[in-house]
Amino acid sequence: MKNLVFIFIGLITSFQLSAIDPVGKIAKANAAKERAEEAFSNGNFEKVIEHYTYLLDSLNYESPEAELNRAHAYFQLKDTVNAFDAYRRVSDASNPQLKSKAMLQMGNLSEMQKEYESALSFYKEALKADPTNDKARYNYELLKKKMQEQEKQNQDQNQDQNQDQKDQEEQDKENKDQQNKENKDSENQKKDENQEKSQEDKKSEEQQQKDEAEQQDGEQNEEKKGQEQEQKDQQEQKEGEEKKDGEEQEMSPSTKQKLEEMNISEEKAKMILEALRNKESQYFQQLRKKATKKQDSGKPDW
């Protein structure tokens, strides 16, 4: 606590002495400026800031030139925040050349941050303050051209992107149309195959029905023919038996005499006669069956 009191008393005393001794204040200011300029020429920018800060803040020395040099020192140390603030304070100076230089540097800092619109505005203000500031004019024209080229490049890029998107949409549409066409063709082909299959199935069914009907008619015809043949055979057999009985009844004495001469008994003659009749009956039956058999179209009638 005592130390703080001593420091406060020392500051008051120093301020009073400075007020009382303006010559001493000027001497200190001049010394600080000389040290700052020497440090600037040596590239010792930390010392530059230290001496100018003492000059401007501690001695309350008003000097736009000193403020501009301190801003340059911040800029060299890449302390862009303090540099921009220092240049901004100089931009209110009444000296148009100093104001133009400060505006130029503010434009440079803005361009470094890619704030091109702000940078262009600062370059324009620098030219308004001092039309002879050729560096500000050069930076203004260069940045303006750069922005125009960037804008054109963005437009071309947007056009390319739009064209690519349009081409992609057209390609997608073509692919979709092709896919729809293939699907439709596949459906039509499937439909045609189903129709052909249905027609074939229908024809096959009709043919099967026709074959079954023909087979049924054939079986009925065969059955009818069989029945007719059986009736005919029975009739012939009946007629044969009746003929046999008649022959047996009508056998003449001359026949008996011939059998006696041939040394064949009447019973044996009847057996031989019956066998001959059976053979004859079988022969006629075979002839009828051959006649009812379907003729082969690939062979002659004879």
Tab-separated table of C-alpha atoms in Angstrom:
chain	number	residue	atom	x	y	z
A	1	MET	CA	0.000	0.000	0.000
A	2	LYS	CA	2.841	2.352	0.870
A	3	ASN	CA	4.473	1.559	-2.493
A	4	LEU	CA	1.316	2.502	-4.362
A	5	VAL	CA	1.147	5.764	-2.491
A	6	PHE	CA	4.793	6.542	-3.367
A	7	ILE	CA	4.169	5.726	-7.057
A	8	PHE	CA	1.087	7.952	-7.143
A	9	ILE	CA	2.979	10.809	-5.479
A	10	GLY	CA	5.837	10.352	-7.961
A	11	LEU	CA	3.477	10.577	-10.936
A	12	ILE	CA	1.903	13.745	-9.604
A	13	THR	CA	5.306	15.238	-8.979
A	14	SER	CA	6.470	14.314	-12.490
A	15	PHE	CA	3.359	15.840	-14.022
A	16	GLN	CA	3.819	18.987	-11.995
A	17	LEU	CA	7.469	19.210	-12.964
A	18	SER	CA	6.610	18.727	-16.612
A	19	ALA	CA	4.023	21.423	-16.438
A	20	ILE	CA	6.448	23.633	-14.668
A	21	ASP	CA	9.347	22.688	-16.965
A	22	PRO	CA	8.077	22.628	-20.628
A	23	VAL	CA	11.639	22.799	-21.854
A	24	GLY	CA	12.448	19.539	-20.137
A	25	LYS	CA	9.348	17.878	-21.669
A	26	ILE	CA	10.384	18.939	-25.154
A	27	ALA	CA	13.849	17.588	-24.561
A	28	LYS	CA	12.454	14.227	-23.488
A	29	ALA	CA	10.136	14.166	-26.503
A	30	ASN	CA	12.961	14.929	-28.866
A	31	ALA	CA	15.094	12.244	-27.247
A	32	ALA	CA	12.285	9.692	-27.564
A	33	LYS	CA	11.779	10.565	-31.247
A	34	GLU	CA	15.477	10.218	-31.957
A	35	ARG	CA	15.661	6.839	-30.241
A	36	ALA	CA	12.542	5.658	-32.119
A	37	GLU	CA	13.906	6.780	-35.487
A	38	GLU	CA	17.236	5.113	-34.777
A	39	ALA	CA	15.526	1.877	-33.797
A	40	PHE	CA	13.358	2.067	-36.957
A	41	SER	CA	16.436	2.416	-39.156
A	42	ASN	CA	17.981	-0.583	-37.389
A	43	GLY	CA	14.815	-2.621	-37.875
A	44	ASN	CA	14.243	-2.946	-34.143
A	45	PHE	CA	10.479	-2.416	-34.326
A	46	GLU	CA	9.789	-3.436	-30.718
A	47	LYS	CA	11.957	-0.532	-29.549
A	48	VAL	CA	10.270	1.742	-32.103
A	49	ILE	CA	6.901	0.984	-30.542
A	50	GLU	CA	8.325	1.384	-27.035
A	51	HIS	CA	9.812	4.866	-27.690
A	52	TYR	CA	6.785	6.139	-29.645
A	53	THR	CA	4.438	4.845	-26.965
A	54	TYR	CA	6.429	6.751	-24.346
A	55	LEU	CA	6.341	9.822	-26.545
A	56	LEU	CA	2.645	9.707	-27.441
A	57	ASP	CA	1.094	8.186	-24.315
A	58	SER	CA	3.379	9.051	-21.434
A	59	LEU	CA	4.441	12.514	-22.569
A	60	ASN	CA	1.039	13.160	-24.242
A	61	TYR	CA	2.944	14.403	-27.273
A	62	GLU	CA	0.671	15.068	-30.230
A	63	SER	CA	2.356	14.003	-33.451
A	64	PRO	CA	0.494	12.372	-36.403
A	65	GLU	CA	3.908	11.562	-37.894
A	66	ALA	CA	4.934	9.655	-34.742
A	67	GLU	CA	1.557	7.845	-34.717
A	68	LEU	CA	2.025	6.846	-38.376
A	69	ASN	CA	5.528	5.543	-37.679
A	70	ARG	CA	4.270	3.530	-34.695
A	71	ALA	CA	1.565	2.080	-36.992
A	72	HIS	CA	4.287	1.145	-39.504
A	73	ALA	CA	6.197	-0.630	-36.714
A	74	TYR	CA	3.073	-2.635	-35.756
A	75	PHE	CA	2.613	-3.473	-39.450
A	76	GLN	CA	6.193	-4.738	-39.737
A	77	LEU	CA	5.652	-6.976	-36.703
A	78	LYS	CA	2.428	-8.305	-38.366
A	79	ASP	CA	0.380	-6.993	-35.458
A	80	THR	CA	-2.470	-6.117	-37.816
A	81	VAL	CA	-4.997	-5.220	-35.105
A	82	ASN	CA	-2.880	-2.519	-33.430
A	83	ALA	CA	-1.570	-1.394	-36.817
A	84	PHE	CA	-5.089	-0.853	-38.152
A	85	ASP	CA	-6.106	1.085	-35.015
A	86	ALA	CA	-3.000	3.282	-35.285
A	87	TYR	CA	-3.610	3.991	-38.982
A	88	ARG	CA	-7.253	4.784	-38.218
A	89	ARG	CA	-6.153	7.452	-35.714
A	90	VAL	CA	-3.907	9.017	-38.357
A	91	SER	CA	-6.743	8.969	-40.936
A	92	ASP	CA	-8.351	11.850	-39.002
A	93	ALA	CA	-5.248	14.020	-39.357
A	94	SER	CA	-5.569	17.421	-40.971
A	95	ASN	CA	-2.472	16.788	-43.096
A	96	PRO	CA	-3.798	15.315	-46.395
A	97	GLN	CA	-0.553	13.461	-47.182
A	98	LEU	CA	-0.504	11.726	-43.795
A	99	LYS	CA	-4.217	10.952	-44.075
A	100	SER	CA	-3.693	9.486	-47.575
A	101	LYS	CA	-0.817	7.280	-46.358
A	102	ALA	CA	-2.908	5.997	-43.452
A	103	MET	CA	-5.851	5.230	-45.789
A	104	LEU	CA	-3.475	3.442	-48.172
A	105	GLN	CA	-2.212	1.193	-45.381
A	106	MET	CA	-5.754	0.498	-44.152
A	107	GLY	CA	-6.569	-0.567	-47.700
A	108	ASN	CA	-3.544	-2.869	-47.773
A	109	LEU	CA	-4.551	-4.481	-44.474
A	110	SER	CA	-8.124	-4.979	-45.705
A	111	GLU	CA	-6.894	-6.533	-48.942
A	112	MET	CA	-4.668	-8.891	-46.936
A	113	GLN	CA	-7.814	-10.028	-45.108
A	114	LYS	CA	-9.528	-10.468	-48.525
A	115	GLU	CA	-11.993	-7.730	-47.657
A	116	TYR	CA	-11.801	-6.381	-51.202
A	117	GLU	CA	-14.741	-4.013	-51.110
A	118	SER	CA	-13.400	-2.268	-47.974
A	119	ALA	CA	-9.888	-2.167	-49.420
A	120	LEU	CA	-11.173	-0.561	-52.618
A	121	SER	CA	-13.024	2.060	-50.552
A	122	PHE	CA	-9.881	2.892	-48.511
A	123	TYR	CA	-7.793	3.257	-51.697
A	124	LYS	CA	-10.398	5.616	-53.083
A	125	GLU	CA	-10.347	7.723	-49.894
A	126	ALA	CA	-6.552	7.826	-50.065
A	127	LEU	CA	-6.783	9.253	-53.598
A	128	LYS	CA	-9.366	11.791	-52.530
A	129	ALA	CA	-7.109	12.980	-49.729
A	130	ASP	CA	-4.039	13.120	-51.983
A	131	PRO	CA	-4.552	12.645	-55.741
A	132	THR	CA	-0.770	12.484	-56.160
A	133	ASN	CA	-0.581	9.256	-54.157
A	134	ASP	CA	0.449	7.046	-57.095
A	135	LYS	CA	0.766	3.933	-54.958
A	136	ALA	CA	-2.843	4.285	-53.814
A	137	ARG	CA	-3.909	4.776	-57.448
A	138	TYR	CA	-1.929	1.727	-58.580
A	139	ASN	CA	-3.364	-0.451	-55.786
A	140	TYR	CA	-6.858	0.791	-56.574
A	141	GLU	CA	-6.615	-0.036	-60.301
A	142	LEU	CA	-4.927	-3.355	-59.661
A	143	LEU	CA	-7.512	-4.458	-57.093
A	144	LYS	CA	-10.382	-3.264	-59.262
A	145	LYS	CA	-9.042	-5.299	-62.198
A	146	LYS	CA	-8.496	-8.277	-59.926
A	147	MET	CA	-12.081	-8.056	-58.652
A	148	GLN	CA	-13.412	-7.831	-62.208
A	149	GLU	CA	-11.414	-10.868	-63.249
A	150	GLN	CA	-12.577	-12.693	-60.142
A	151	GLU	CA	-16.164	-11.775	-60.915
A	152	LYS	CA	-15.785	-12.949	-64.514
A	153	GLN	CA	-14.143	-16.145	-63.308
A	154	ASN	CA	-16.990	-16.701	-60.866
A	155	GLN	CA	-19.509	-16.099	-63.650
A	156	ASP	CA	-17.689	-18.525	-65.946
A	157	GLN	CA	-17.473	-21.025	-63.142
A	158	ASN	CA	-21.166	-20.603	-62.407
A	159	GLN	CA	-21.947	-20.991	-66.102
A	160	ASP	CA	-19.796	-24.110	-66.239
A	161	GLN	CA	-21.492	-25.462	-63.157
A	162	ASN	CA	-24.903	-24.620	-64.592
A	163	GLN	CA	-23.952	-26.231	-67.903
A	164	ASP	CA	-22.599	-29.277	-66.104
A	165	GLN	CA	-25.781	-29.469	-64.079
A	166	LYS	CA	-27.867	-29.063	-67.231
A	167	ASP	CA	-25.837	-31.727	-69.023
A	168	GLN	CA	-26.189	-34.018	-66.048
A	169	GLU	CA	-29.950	-33.430	-65.946
A	170	GLU	CA	-30.216	-34.167	-69.675
A	171	GLN	CA	-28.095	-37.284	-69.251
A	172	ASP	CA	-30.241	-38.389	-66.333
A	173	LYS	CA	-33.354	-37.770	-68.441
A	174	GLU	CA	-31.918	-39.775	-71.347
A	175	ASN	CA	-30.987	-42.600	-68.996
A	176	LYS	CA	-34.459	-42.518	-67.484
A	177	ASP	CA	-36.113	-42.498	-70.923
A	178	GLN	CA	-33.886	-45.353	-72.055
A	179	GLN	CA	-34.705	-47.298	-68.911
A	180	ASN	CA	-38.427	-46.667	-69.405
A	181	LYS	CA	-38.138	-47.774	-73.043
A	182	GLU	CA	-36.302	-50.936	-72.054
A	183	ASN	CA	-38.883	-51.662	-69.375
A	184	LYS	CA	-41.697	-51.072	-71.854
A	185	ASP	CA	-40.026	-53.269	-74.483
A	186	SER	CA	-39.523	-55.952	-71.878
A	187	GLU	CA	-43.169	-55.736	-70.865
A	188	ASN	CA	-44.299	-55.882	-74.506
A	189	GLN	CA	-42.011	-58.831	-75.186
A	190	LYS	CA	-43.301	-60.595	-72.113
A	191	LYS	CA	-46.865	-59.821	-73.168
A	192	ASP	CA	-46.199	-61.185	-76.685
A	193	GLU	CA	-44.609	-64.298	-75.241
A	194	ASN	CA	-47.595	-64.800	-72.984
A	195	GLN	CA	-49.951	-64.336	-75.933
A	196	GLU	CA	-47.952	-66.792	-78.065
A	197	LYS	CA	-47.861	-69.252	-75.209
A	198	SER	CA	-51.584	-68.815	-74.676
A	199	GLN	CA	-52.242	-69.404	-78.379
A	200	GLU	CA	-49.973	-72.441	-78.376
A	201	ASP	CA	-51.682	-73.776	-75.279
A	202	LYS	CA	-55.054	-73.163	-76.908
A	203	LYS	CA	-53.978	-74.906	-80.117
A	204	SER	CA	-52.496	-77.750	-78.116
A	205	GLU	CA	-55.703	-78.076	-76.136
A	206	GLU	CA	-57.804	-77.976	-79.303
A	207	GLN	CA	-55.528	-80.538	-80.948
A	208	GLN	CA	-55.713	-82.727	-77.869
A	209	GLN	CA	-59.522	-82.461	-77.869
A	210	LYS	CA	-59.554	-83.265	-81.592
A	211	ASP	CA	-57.250	-86.250	-81.069
A	212	GLU	CA	-59.356	-87.468	-78.208
A	213	ALA	CA	-62.520	-87.057	-80.290
A	214	GLU	CA	-60.932	-88.895	-83.223
A	215	GLN	CA	-59.665	-91.581	-80.896
A	216	GLN	CA	-63.111	-91.896	-79.344
A	217	ASP	CA	-64.751	-92.039	-82.787
A	218	GLY	CA	-62.196	-94.636	-83.878
A	219	GLU	CA	-62.818	-96.708	-80.791
A	220	GLN	CA	-66.554	-96.451	-81.317
A	221	ASN	CA	-66.154	-97.409	-84.981
A	222	GLU	CA	-63.870	-100.286	-84.080
A	223	GLU	CA	-66.301	-101.394	-81.428
A	224	LYS	CA	-69.194	-101.128	-83.882
A	225	LYS	CA	-67.257	-102.981	-86.549
A	226	GLY	CA	-66.327	-105.599	-83.997
A	227	GLN	CA	-69.891	-106.001	-82.992
A	228	GLU	CA	-70.992	-106.219	-86.640
A	229	GLN	CA	-68.224	-108.696	-87.394
A	230	GLU	CA	-69.151	-110.742	-84.355
A	231	GLN	CA	-72.792	-110.778	-85.430
A	232	LYS	CA	-71.720	-111.734	-88.942
A	233	ASP	CA	-69.487	-114.502	-87.634
A	234	GLN	CA	-72.239	-115.768	-85.446
A	235	GLN	CA	-74.608	-115.700	-88.417
A	236	GLU	CA	-72.096	-117.509	-90.606
A	237	GLN	CA	-71.431	-120.022	-87.862
A	238	LYS	CA	-75.138	-120.550	-87.474
A	239	GLU	CA	-75.537	-120.946	-91.198
A	240	GLY	CA	-72.593	-123.363	-91.250
A	241	GLU	CA	-74.102	-125.415	-88.480
A	242	GLU	CA	-77.423	-125.456	-90.252
A	243	LYS	CA	-75.658	-126.484	-93.467
A	244	LYS	CA	-73.792	-129.159	-91.571
A	245	ASP	CA	-76.953	-130.492	-90.108
A	246	GLY	CA	-78.511	-130.436	-93.554
A	247	GLU	CA	-75.549	-132.212	-95.085
A	248	GLU	CA	-75.605	-134.765	-92.339
A	249	GLN	CA	-79.271	-135.262	-92.915
A	250	GLU	CA	-78.913	-135.313	-96.706
A	251	MET	CA	-75.866	-137.585	-96.912
A	252	SER	CA	-76.706	-139.871	-99.775
A	253	PRO	CA	-76.169	-143.658	-99.892
A	254	SER	CA	-73.583	-143.092	-102.612
A	255	THR	CA	-71.519	-141.012	-100.239
A	256	LYS	CA	-71.636	-143.712	-97.656
A	257	GLN	CA	-70.610	-146.222	-100.284
A	258	LYS	CA	-67.616	-144.065	-101.294
A	259	LEU	CA	-66.553	-143.732	-97.660
A	260	GLU	CA	-66.722	-147.492	-97.307
A	261	GLU	CA	-64.596	-147.893	-100.446
A	262	MET	CA	-62.048	-145.386	-98.988
A	263	ASN	CA	-62.136	-147.335	-95.756
A	264	ILE	CA	-63.150	-144.133	-93.850
A	265	SER	CA	-65.802	-144.303	-91.256
A	266	GLU	CA	-68.699	-141.893	-91.258
A	267	GLU	CA	-67.604	-140.312	-87.981
A	268	LYS	CA	-64.053	-139.760	-89.238
A	269	ALA	CA	-65.413	-138.218	-92.424
A	270	LYS	CA	-67.500	-135.857	-90.324
A	271	MET	CA	-64.415	-134.850	-88.314
A	272	ILE	CA	-62.432	-134.174	-91.497
A	273	LEU	CA	-65.309	-132.193	-92.911
A	274	GLU	CA	-65.640	-130.196	-89.705
A	275	ALA	CA	-61.913	-129.398	-89.734
A	276	LEU	CA	-62.140	-128.214	-93.342
A	277	ARG	CA	-65.056	-125.979	-92.439
A	278	ASN	CA	-63.170	-124.484	-89.537
A	279	LYS	CA	-60.198	-123.790	-91.782
A	280	GLU	CA	-62.494	-122.220	-94.326
A	281	SER	CA	-64.159	-120.093	-91.633
A	282	GLN	CA	-60.751	-118.905	-90.334
A	283	TYR	CA	-59.654	-118.005	-93.856
A	284	PHE	CA	-62.711	-115.863	-94.499
A	285	GLN	CA	-62.316	-114.151	-91.112
A	286	GLN	CA	-58.725	-113.221	-91.957
A	287	LEU	CA	-59.832	-111.797	-95.290
A	288	ARG	CA	-62.443	-109.604	-93.583
A	289	LYS	CA	-59.941	-108.277	-91.036
A	290	LYS	CA	-57.493	-107.315	-93.774
A	291	ALA	CA	-60.244	-105.516	-95.623
A	292	THR	CA	-61.210	-103.431	-92.551
A	293	LYS	CA	-57.567	-102.418	-91.794
A	294	LYS	CA	-56.690	-98.776	-92.743
A	295	GLN	CA	-54.763	-98.619	-95.971
A	296	ASP	CA	-51.220	-97.196	-95.781
A	297	SER	CA	-51.116	-94.046	-97.914
A	298	GLY	CA	-47.480	-94.714	-98.766
A	299	LYS	CA	-48.195	-98.127	-100.362
A	300	PRO	CA	-50.146	-99.070	-103.511
A	301	ASP	CA	-53.599	-100.628	-103.296
A	302	TRP	CA	-52.367	-103.910	-104.647
